Rosetta silent file (secondary structure, phi, psi, omega in degrees, C-alpha in Angstrom):
SEQUENCE: MRSKGYFTSRLTKSYDYFSLPDGTADVFIYDLNSVEEVTQKCEENEFVQFRYDMNEFNIDSSVITQEMVATDSAKYLDYEPEKEKTALEMIAEIKEENNMLKECLLEMSELVYQ
SCORE:     score description
SCORE:     0.000 S_00000001
   1 L     0.000  150.074  169.762  -20.561  -12.172    5.227 S_00000001
   2 L   -68.460  167.327 -161.932  -24.705  -12.474    6.233 S_00000001
   3 E   171.199  127.458  147.205  -25.880  -10.170    9.235 S_00000001
   4 E   -60.114  135.182  169.904  -28.959   -9.186   11.289 S_00000001
   5 E  -104.506  129.980  146.336  -30.093   -5.470   10.604 S_00000001
   6 E   -97.173  104.644  148.486  -32.827   -4.071   12.931 S_00000001
   7 E  -117.940 -138.764  -43.325  -34.432   -0.779   11.987 S_00000001
   8 L   147.743  -44.982  167.803  -37.179    1.423   12.883 S_00000001
   9 L  -146.296 -143.052 -169.688  -39.423    1.106   10.206 S_00000001
  10 L  -105.598  114.421  179.222  -39.917   -0.905    6.947 S_00000001
  11 L   -72.539  136.321 -145.061  -37.583   -1.445    3.973 S_00000001
  12 L  -107.256  -28.494  170.731  -38.582   -0.055    0.964 S_00000001
  13 L  -119.618  126.577 -178.456  -35.234   -0.976   -1.098 S_00000001
  14 L   -46.491  -17.233 -143.390  -32.962   -3.872   -1.363 S_00000001
  15 E  -158.219  107.810  151.884  -29.746   -2.057   -1.256 S_00000001
  16 E  -111.850  140.162 -178.744  -28.252    0.912   -0.223 S_00000001
  17 E   -88.614   81.864 -168.704  -24.764    2.136   -2.019 S_00000001
  18 E  -113.116  141.500  130.162  -22.698    4.873   -0.597 S_00000001
  19 E    -7.421   65.841 -127.585  -19.982    6.449   -2.347 S_00000001
  20 L  -147.970  145.084 -120.006  -17.109    7.590   -0.777 S_00000001
  21 L   -98.370  -24.406  153.638  -14.235    9.883   -1.544 S_00000001
  22 L   -33.690  -11.514  173.532  -11.387    7.207   -1.305 S_00000001
  23 L    94.627   -8.163  151.702  -12.671    6.026   -4.546 S_00000001
  24 L   -86.166 -175.544  172.752  -14.620    3.266   -2.462 S_00000001
  25 E  -125.055  146.291  141.255  -18.193    1.930   -1.434 S_00000001
  26 E   -99.771  129.258 -168.238  -20.085    0.656    1.600 S_00000001
  27 E  -137.225   94.088  166.017  -22.577   -1.494    0.019 S_00000001
  28 E  -102.206  155.333 -172.397  -25.427   -2.737    1.853 S_00000001
  29 E  -122.726   95.614 -177.798  -27.523   -5.330    1.119 S_00000001
  30 E   -82.655  138.238 -170.577  -31.154   -6.312    2.530 S_00000001
  31 E  -120.581   84.394 -175.989  -33.080   -9.746    2.141 S_00000001
  32 E   -87.568   21.614  179.603  -36.445   -7.770    1.905 S_00000001
  33 E   -82.252  -44.163 -157.698  -38.276  -11.904    2.115 S_00000001
  34 E   -88.496   15.083 -170.777  -36.943  -12.045    5.770 S_00000001
  35 E   -58.789  129.302  174.000  -38.459   -9.279    7.669 S_00000001
  36 E  -130.681  129.091 -167.215  -39.332  -10.679   10.822 S_00000001
  37 L   -94.961  121.342  177.497  -41.259   -7.770   13.453 S_00000001
  38 L  -104.062  114.482  137.688  -39.167   -7.885   16.887 S_00000001
  39 L   -44.626  119.779 -176.556  -40.417   -6.567   20.212 S_00000001
  40 L  -120.032  158.809  173.188  -37.885   -4.567   22.114 S_00000001
  41 E  -112.293  117.140  170.073  -37.705   -3.411   25.677 S_00000001
  42 E  -153.329  122.193 -157.122  -36.070   -0.821   27.270 S_00000001
  43 L    86.917 -147.191 -179.925  -37.194    0.508   30.586 S_00000001
  44 L   -98.899   11.077 -165.973  -40.775    0.430   30.770 S_00000001
  45 E  -127.317  133.051  169.237  -41.289    1.228   27.196 S_00000001
  46 E   -95.433  158.688 -173.396  -41.604   -1.299   23.886 S_00000001
  47 L  -156.536  100.546 -171.952  -40.850   -0.499   20.613 S_00000001
  48 L   -68.367  151.127  160.927  -41.048   -3.196   17.563 S_00000001
  49 L   -94.811 -170.427 -164.633  -38.236   -3.221   15.424 S_00000001
  50 E  -150.332   62.670  165.871  -37.957   -4.739   11.792 S_00000001
  51 E   -44.684  110.344 -179.997  -35.032   -7.813   11.653 S_00000001
  52 E  -120.048  111.344  163.353  -33.434   -8.169    8.026 S_00000001
  53 E   -57.231  147.610 -167.251  -31.141  -10.616    6.668 S_00000001
  54 E  -150.232  176.534  163.364  -28.507   -8.244    5.482 S_00000001
  55 E  -176.955  138.077 -166.009  -24.499   -8.369    4.575 S_00000001
  56 L  -111.844  176.514 -176.407  -22.632   -5.072    4.570 S_00000001
  57 L   166.416  121.512  147.378  -19.347   -4.450    2.737 S_00000001
  58 L  -115.109  132.883 -162.046  -16.544   -2.496    1.344 S_00000001
  59 L  -126.579  149.942 -178.200  -15.330   -2.174   -1.779 S_00000001
  60 L   -59.724  130.011 -177.704  -13.513   -0.353   -4.914 S_00000001
  61 L   -68.003   -3.727  132.173  -16.258    1.279   -7.023 S_00000001
  62 L   -25.765  -66.533 -166.139  -14.128   -0.170  -10.067 S_00000001
  63 L   -57.308  -76.987 -178.314  -14.954   -3.353   -8.920 S_00000001
  64 L  -112.333  157.945 -152.261  -19.088   -3.386   -8.425 S_00000001
  65 L  -149.161  140.831 -162.678  -20.440   -0.334   -9.152 S_00000001
  66 H   -68.390  -44.428  153.268  -24.041    1.006   -7.697 S_00000001
  67 H   -17.457  -65.762  168.044  -25.409   -0.269  -11.331 S_00000001
  68 H   -61.135  -43.044 -165.766  -24.745   -3.502  -10.827 S_00000001
  69 H  -107.459   42.381  149.473  -26.060   -3.804   -7.786 S_00000001
  70 H   -58.013  -74.757 -145.930  -29.738   -2.049   -9.004 S_00000001
  71 H   -56.395  -39.511 -148.070  -29.964   -4.731  -11.400 S_00000001
  72 L  -151.347   70.664  171.670  -29.400   -7.934   -9.662 S_00000001
  73 L   -73.355  -22.340 -177.708  -28.909   -6.857   -5.499 S_00000001
  74 L   -81.825   14.324  171.800  -29.911  -10.452   -4.130 S_00000001
  75 L   -67.287  -45.826  158.628  -26.780  -11.303   -5.938 S_00000001
  76 L  -100.026   23.074 -138.067  -24.661   -9.639   -3.340 S_00000001
  77 L  -124.792   13.968 -172.189  -26.550  -10.339   -0.364 S_00000001
  78 L  -133.141   -9.999 -163.151  -23.754  -13.836    0.040 S_00000001
  79 L   -54.344  131.298  149.956  -20.507  -11.238   -1.397 S_00000001
  80 L  -145.614  119.026 -153.232  -17.403  -11.199    0.162 S_00000001
  81 L   -58.527  168.799  170.451  -14.755   -9.223   -0.899 S_00000001
  82 L   -89.910  111.240 -168.833  -11.152  -10.847   -1.175 S_00000001
  83 L   -45.562  134.489  176.757   -9.356  -10.108    2.360 S_00000001
  84 L   -85.081  145.828 -156.669   -5.802   -8.384    1.391 S_00000001
  85 L   -96.696  126.583  174.062   -3.027  -10.686    2.378 S_00000001
  86 L   -90.056  153.793 -171.586   -1.015   -9.512    5.338 S_00000001
  87 H   -29.122  -47.473  172.880    2.399   -9.065    5.317 S_00000001
  88 H   -65.183  -43.872  173.634    3.376  -12.492    6.593 S_00000001
  89 H   -38.865  -63.309 -151.719    1.240  -14.102    4.366 S_00000001
  90 H   -67.657  -21.841 -170.444    2.853  -12.230    1.366 S_00000001
  91 H   -84.073  -23.176 -165.551    6.483  -13.189    2.806 S_00000001
  92 H   -55.667  -62.067  179.947    5.393  -17.117    3.232 S_00000001
  93 H   -68.848  -15.463 -176.632    4.426  -16.764   -0.312 S_00000001
  94 H   -69.409  -63.346 -151.816    7.363  -14.668   -1.840 S_00000001
  95 H   -58.017  -48.927  156.403    9.144  -17.279   -0.085 S_00000001
  96 H   -49.362  -63.152  157.110    7.170  -20.614   -1.762 S_00000001
  97 H   -51.571  -29.092  171.902    8.193  -18.895   -5.023 S_00000001
  98 H   -76.072  -35.324  150.576   11.202  -18.088   -4.708 S_00000001
  99 H   -57.117  -36.544 -177.890   11.752  -22.464   -3.596 S_00000001
 100 H   -73.409  -49.773  170.698   10.059  -23.630   -6.891 S_00000001
 101 H   -52.116  -82.685 -155.781   12.695  -21.148   -9.087 S_00000001
 102 H   -30.246  -59.698 -179.862   15.518  -22.424   -7.286 S_00000001
 103 L   -58.469   10.010  175.000   14.321  -26.098   -7.857 S_00000001
 104 L   -83.841  -63.100 -149.454   13.586  -24.948  -11.388 S_00000001
 105 H   -65.424  -40.333  167.081   17.029  -23.310  -12.222 S_00000001
 106 H   -81.644   -9.565 -156.633   19.043  -26.701  -10.739 S_00000001
 107 H   -88.139  -38.638  177.874   16.683  -29.138  -12.406 S_00000001
 108 H   -61.159  -42.684  166.980   17.619  -26.626  -15.569 S_00000001
 109 H   -77.083  -29.268  171.250   21.505  -26.446  -14.753 S_00000001
 110 H   -94.211   -7.184  163.046   21.604  -30.405  -14.971 S_00000001
 111 H   -65.342  -81.873  172.581   19.770  -30.649  -18.077 S_00000001
 112 H   -12.793  -54.256 -164.125   22.566  -28.033  -19.365 S_00000001
 113 L  -103.946  -12.941 -178.229   25.435  -29.530  -17.884 S_00000001
 114 L   -61.855    0.000    0.000   24.730  -33.116  -18.467 S_00000001
């Protein structure tokens, strides 16, 4: 999901890819064309930050590799990984499949015993 990223200096690359020990990767995609200079105030001091549109996500590194991101990072600016289903969602899905199988079995039984 796109968000805004604030940096103290201009970015020179359109992505960061950090491989993690668990086999996943943290991926950060930056839209370098969206840069805006923003003046921030902290007490009496003012400083400039650079704001970019960006996307960040964690993904299995076998699904999206660093090479894939390097080839076309803009492709992943709006990428959202599939969310894992909750236990309740999985139970509801299993119940639905179970009901469908029961109906199929009843229909097959009717055909066989006619």
